XYZ file of C-alpha atoms in Angstrom:
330
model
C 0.000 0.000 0.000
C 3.025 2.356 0.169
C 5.262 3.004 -3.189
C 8.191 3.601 -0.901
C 8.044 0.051 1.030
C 10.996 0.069 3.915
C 13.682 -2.670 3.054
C 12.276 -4.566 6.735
C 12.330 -8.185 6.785
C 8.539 -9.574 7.396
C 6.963 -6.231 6.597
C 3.671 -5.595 5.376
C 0.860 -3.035 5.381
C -2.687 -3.138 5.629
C -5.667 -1.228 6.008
C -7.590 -1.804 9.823
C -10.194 -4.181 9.423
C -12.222 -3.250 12.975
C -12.947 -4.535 15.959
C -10.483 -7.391 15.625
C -7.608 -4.793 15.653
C -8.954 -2.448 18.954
C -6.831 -4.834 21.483
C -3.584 -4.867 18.924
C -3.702 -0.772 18.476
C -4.207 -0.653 22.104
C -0.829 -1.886 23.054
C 0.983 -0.327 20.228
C -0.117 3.143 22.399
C 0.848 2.093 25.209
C 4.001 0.621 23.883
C 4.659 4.624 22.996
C 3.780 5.924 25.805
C 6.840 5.770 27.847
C 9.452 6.416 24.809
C 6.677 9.618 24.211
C 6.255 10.660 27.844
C 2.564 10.687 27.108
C 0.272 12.108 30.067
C -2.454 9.951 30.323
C -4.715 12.984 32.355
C -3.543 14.945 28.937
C -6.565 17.212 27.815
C -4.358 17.017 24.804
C -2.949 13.501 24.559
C -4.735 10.350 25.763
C -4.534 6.446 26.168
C -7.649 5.320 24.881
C -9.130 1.968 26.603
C -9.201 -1.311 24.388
C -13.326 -0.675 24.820
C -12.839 2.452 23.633
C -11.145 1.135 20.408
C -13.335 -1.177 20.282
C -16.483 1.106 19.529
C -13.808 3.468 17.635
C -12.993 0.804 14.981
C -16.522 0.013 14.664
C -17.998 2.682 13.519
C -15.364 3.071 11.216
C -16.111 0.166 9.560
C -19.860 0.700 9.637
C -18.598 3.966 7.854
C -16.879 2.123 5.261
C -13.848 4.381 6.183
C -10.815 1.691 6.465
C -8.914 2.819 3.884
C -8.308 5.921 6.580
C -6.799 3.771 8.981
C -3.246 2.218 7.628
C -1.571 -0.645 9.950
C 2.290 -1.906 9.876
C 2.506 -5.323 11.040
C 6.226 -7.064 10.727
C 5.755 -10.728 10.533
C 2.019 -10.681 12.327
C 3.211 -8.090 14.978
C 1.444 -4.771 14.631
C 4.271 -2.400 14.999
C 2.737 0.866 13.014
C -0.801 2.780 13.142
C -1.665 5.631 11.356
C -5.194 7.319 10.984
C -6.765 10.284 8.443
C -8.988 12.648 9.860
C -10.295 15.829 8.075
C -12.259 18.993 8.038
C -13.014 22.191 7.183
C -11.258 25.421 8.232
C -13.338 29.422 7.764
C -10.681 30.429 5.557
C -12.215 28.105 2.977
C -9.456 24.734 3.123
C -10.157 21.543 4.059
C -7.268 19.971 6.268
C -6.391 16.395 6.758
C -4.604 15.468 9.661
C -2.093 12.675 9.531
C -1.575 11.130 12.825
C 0.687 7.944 13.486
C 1.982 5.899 15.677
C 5.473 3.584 15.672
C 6.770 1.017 17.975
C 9.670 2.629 19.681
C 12.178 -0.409 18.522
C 10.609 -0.132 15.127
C 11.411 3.610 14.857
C 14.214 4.757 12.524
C 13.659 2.153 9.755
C 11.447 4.031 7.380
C 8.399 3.125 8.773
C 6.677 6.225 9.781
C 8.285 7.670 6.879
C 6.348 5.557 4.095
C 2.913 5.443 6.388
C 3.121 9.569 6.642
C 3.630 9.594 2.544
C 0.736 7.045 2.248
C -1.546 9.232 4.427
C -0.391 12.026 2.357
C -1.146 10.203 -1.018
C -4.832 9.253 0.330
C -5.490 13.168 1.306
C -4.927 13.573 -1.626
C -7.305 10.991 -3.594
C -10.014 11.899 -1.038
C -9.558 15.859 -1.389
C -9.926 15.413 -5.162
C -13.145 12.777 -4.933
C -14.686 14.783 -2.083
C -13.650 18.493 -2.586
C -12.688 19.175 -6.057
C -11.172 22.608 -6.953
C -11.283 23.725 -3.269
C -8.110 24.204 -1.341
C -6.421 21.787 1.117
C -3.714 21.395 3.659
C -2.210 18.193 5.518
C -1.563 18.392 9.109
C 0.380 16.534 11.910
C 0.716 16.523 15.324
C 3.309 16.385 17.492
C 4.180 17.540 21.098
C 7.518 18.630 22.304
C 8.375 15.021 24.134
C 7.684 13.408 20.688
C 11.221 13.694 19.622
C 11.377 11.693 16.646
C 7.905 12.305 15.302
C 8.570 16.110 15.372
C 12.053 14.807 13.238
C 10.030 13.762 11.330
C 7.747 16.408 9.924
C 10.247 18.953 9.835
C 12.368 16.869 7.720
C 8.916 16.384 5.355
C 8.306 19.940 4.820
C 5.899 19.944 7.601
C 6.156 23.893 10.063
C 4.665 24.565 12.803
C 1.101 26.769 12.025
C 0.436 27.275 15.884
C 0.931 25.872 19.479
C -1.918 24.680 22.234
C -0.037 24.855 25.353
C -1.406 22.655 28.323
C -1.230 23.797 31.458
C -1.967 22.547 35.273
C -3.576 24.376 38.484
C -1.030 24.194 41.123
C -3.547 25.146 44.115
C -1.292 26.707 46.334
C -1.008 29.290 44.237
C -4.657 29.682 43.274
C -5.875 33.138 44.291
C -9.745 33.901 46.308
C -12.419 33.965 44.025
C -12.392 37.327 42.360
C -15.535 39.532 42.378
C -17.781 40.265 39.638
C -18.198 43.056 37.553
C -20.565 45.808 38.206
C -24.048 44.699 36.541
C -23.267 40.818 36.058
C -24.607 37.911 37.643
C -23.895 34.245 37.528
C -27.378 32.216 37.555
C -27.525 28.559 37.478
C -27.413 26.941 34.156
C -30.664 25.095 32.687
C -30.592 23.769 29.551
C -33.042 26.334 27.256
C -30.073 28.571 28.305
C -27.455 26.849 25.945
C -28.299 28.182 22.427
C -27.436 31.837 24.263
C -24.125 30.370 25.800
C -23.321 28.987 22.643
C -23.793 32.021 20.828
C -21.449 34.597 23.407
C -18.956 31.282 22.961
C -18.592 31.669 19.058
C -18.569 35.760 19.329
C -15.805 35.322 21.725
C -13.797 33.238 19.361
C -14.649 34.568 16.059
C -11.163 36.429 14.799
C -8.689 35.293 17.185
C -6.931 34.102 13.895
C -6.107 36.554 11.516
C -8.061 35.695 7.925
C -9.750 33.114 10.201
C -6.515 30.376 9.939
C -7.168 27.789 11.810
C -10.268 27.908 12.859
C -12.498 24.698 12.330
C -15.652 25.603 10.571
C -18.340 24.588 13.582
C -21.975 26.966 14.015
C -23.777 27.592 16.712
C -25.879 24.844 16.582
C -23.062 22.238 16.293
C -22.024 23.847 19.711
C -25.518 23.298 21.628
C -24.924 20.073 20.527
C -21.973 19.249 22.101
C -22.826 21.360 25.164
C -26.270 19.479 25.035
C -24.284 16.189 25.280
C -23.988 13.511 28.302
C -20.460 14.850 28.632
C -21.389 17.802 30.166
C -22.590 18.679 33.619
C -24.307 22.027 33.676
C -24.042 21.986 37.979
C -19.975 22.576 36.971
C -20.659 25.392 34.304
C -19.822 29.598 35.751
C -22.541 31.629 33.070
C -22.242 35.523 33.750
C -25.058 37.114 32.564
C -26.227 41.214 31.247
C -29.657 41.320 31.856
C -30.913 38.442 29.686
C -27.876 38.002 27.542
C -24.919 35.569 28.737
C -21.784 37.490 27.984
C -18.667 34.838 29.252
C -18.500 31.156 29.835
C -16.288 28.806 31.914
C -16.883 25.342 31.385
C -15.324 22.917 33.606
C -15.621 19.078 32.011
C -14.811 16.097 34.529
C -13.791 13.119 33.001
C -10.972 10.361 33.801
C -9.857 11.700 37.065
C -9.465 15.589 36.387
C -11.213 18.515 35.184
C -10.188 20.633 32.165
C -11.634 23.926 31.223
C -13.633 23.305 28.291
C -15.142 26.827 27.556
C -13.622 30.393 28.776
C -14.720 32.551 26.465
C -15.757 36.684 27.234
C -17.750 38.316 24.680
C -15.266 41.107 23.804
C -17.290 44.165 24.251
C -16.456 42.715 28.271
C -13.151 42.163 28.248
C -10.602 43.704 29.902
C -13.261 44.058 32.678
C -12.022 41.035 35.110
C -14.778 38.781 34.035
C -12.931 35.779 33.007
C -11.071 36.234 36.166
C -14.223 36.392 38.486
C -15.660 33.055 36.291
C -12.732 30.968 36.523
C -11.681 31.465 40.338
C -15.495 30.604 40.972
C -15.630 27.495 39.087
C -11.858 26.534 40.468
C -12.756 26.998 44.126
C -15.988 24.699 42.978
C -13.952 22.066 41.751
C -11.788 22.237 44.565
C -14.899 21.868 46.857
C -15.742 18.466 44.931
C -12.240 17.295 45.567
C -10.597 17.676 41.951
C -6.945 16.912 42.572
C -6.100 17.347 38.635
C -7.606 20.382 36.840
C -5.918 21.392 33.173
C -6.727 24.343 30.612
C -5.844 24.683 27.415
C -4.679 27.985 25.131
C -3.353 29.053 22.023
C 0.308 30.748 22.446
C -0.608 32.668 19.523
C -4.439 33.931 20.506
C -4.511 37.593 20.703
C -6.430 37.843 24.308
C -2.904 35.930 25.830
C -5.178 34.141 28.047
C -2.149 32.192 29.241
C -1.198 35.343 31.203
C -4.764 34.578 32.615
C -4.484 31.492 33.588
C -0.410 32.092 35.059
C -2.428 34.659 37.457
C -4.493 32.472 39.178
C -2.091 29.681 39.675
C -1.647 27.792 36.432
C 1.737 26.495 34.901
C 2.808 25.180 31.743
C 3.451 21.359 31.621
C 3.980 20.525 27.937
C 3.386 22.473 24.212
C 1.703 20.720 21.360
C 2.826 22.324 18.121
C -0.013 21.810 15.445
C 2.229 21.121 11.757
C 0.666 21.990 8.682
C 2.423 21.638 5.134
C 1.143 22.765 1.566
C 0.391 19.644 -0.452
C 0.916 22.174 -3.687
């Protein structure tokens, strides 16, 4: 399946073919993990669970969508995953993200070499079948304790477009909870009040990237949605409030262990007016109150609001940066 086939003895590639596969993929992760220094309470990186890949794999074949999911097996031993996932950006391209995954012992052979050019190859069959004429851009992902998959992509052309940086609470350092401003309130959330958070969310975010790079094509609706999901836990959610308008957001999720701040967003006619602050000290000290020993947060380096000064202020610290790649296929 690759035109530039490593010279490895017992080599072979193969497209996933499901379930069968979840328990094999499963310890090729965790086979990473060490040689990676993967977090496993990672907002950013995760272990998935064999059940996990399990259902994964399955709807991928009830999608017919195996020929997105490439595996390197040397004689019977999976030593090599790699995946395809794509979508749309607001500055018109559609991206496809090349993600994979190689057996430390296995590494330095060619292997993730000739599965990144294969994912590269298919982005480009499915771009033309799926979005002909319109622009597209392959991606990869790698964080700064991925040594040799960062090699990797630099060496293919691949640059860095922007950085999520993950941070941790240390809670000796986190500060009282911080008033509010003059004129807002925090009311408890109910759920015919999610179409208005979801609407201050996406006015908060809309031009943090210049020419809108970057920024996933989602609408408001796909956001009540996912706020609307099982996921969530509306007791956790901070939702200031002008009159009847909500005008910031912080979102705490719970989920393996720790909290991470899925929403904090400020409509920006509010900013600079200690909102965010007041929001995110409140839900903190919650979270603290329900005995959340882990809570994360996650930020752009390059957003213009440098909410990571934010989050430094009331106790936060950097742990690890994951640098998104992105490389012209043209």
């Amino acid at each position: 399946m690759t035109s530039d086939h490593p010279a490895v003895l017992g080599l072979r590639f193969r497209h996933v073919r499901g379930e069968g596969d979840a328990d094999a993929v499963c310890e090729l992760r965790v086979g990473c993990a060490e040689r990676d220094q993967v977090d496993p309470l990672s907002a950013s990186e995760s272990l998935p669970g064999r059940q996990e890949y399990r259902e994964a794999l399955a709807r991928i074949v009830a999608a017919g969508q195996q020929h997105m999911r490439l595996v390197a097996e040397v004689d019977g031993q999976m030593v090599g995953y790699t995946l395809i996932e794509s979508w749309s950006e607001d500055d018109g391209r559609w991206v496809y993200l090349i993600l994979g995954w190689v057996l430390p012992a296995w590494r330095g052979r060619g292997i993730g070499t000739a599965m990144l050019h294969w994912g590269e190859r298919t982005a480009l069959r499915l771009a033309a079948t799926d979005h002909p004429g319109e622009r597209c851009e392959f991606a990869g992902n790698a964080s700064s304790t991925e040594v040799e998959a960062t090699a990797l992509l630099l060496h293919e052309g691949y640059a860095a477009g922007y950085t999520v940086l993950e941070m941790g609470l240390d809670f000796s350092a986190l500060p009282p909870v911080h008033p509010l401003p003059a004129g807002i309130e925090v009311r408890p959330a109910r759920s015919e009040h999610i179409p208005l958070m979801a609407d201050s969310i996406h006015e908060s975010y809309r031009n943090e990237y210049a020419g809108n790079r970057f920024h996933e094509t989602s609408t408001v609706e796909d956001t009540v949605a996912r706020l609307s999901g099982s996921r969530h836990d509306p007791a956790l959610w901070q939702v200031a409030w002008d009159g009847d308008r909500v005008v910031g957001n912080v979102l705490p999720l719970v989920e393996r262990g720790r909290a991470t701040m899925y929403d904090i967003s400020v409509r920006p006619h509010y900013r600079r007016r200690e909102l965010a602050r007041a929001l995110l000290t409140r839900a903190l000290w919650d979270l603290r109150g329900r005995g959340l020993e882990v809570i994360r947060v996650n930020t752009i380096a390059e957003f213009q609001t440098r909410a990571k000064d934010l989050y430094t202020s009331v106790g936060f610290r950097l742990l690890k940066e994951f640098p998104r790649y992105r490389k012209s296929p043209y």
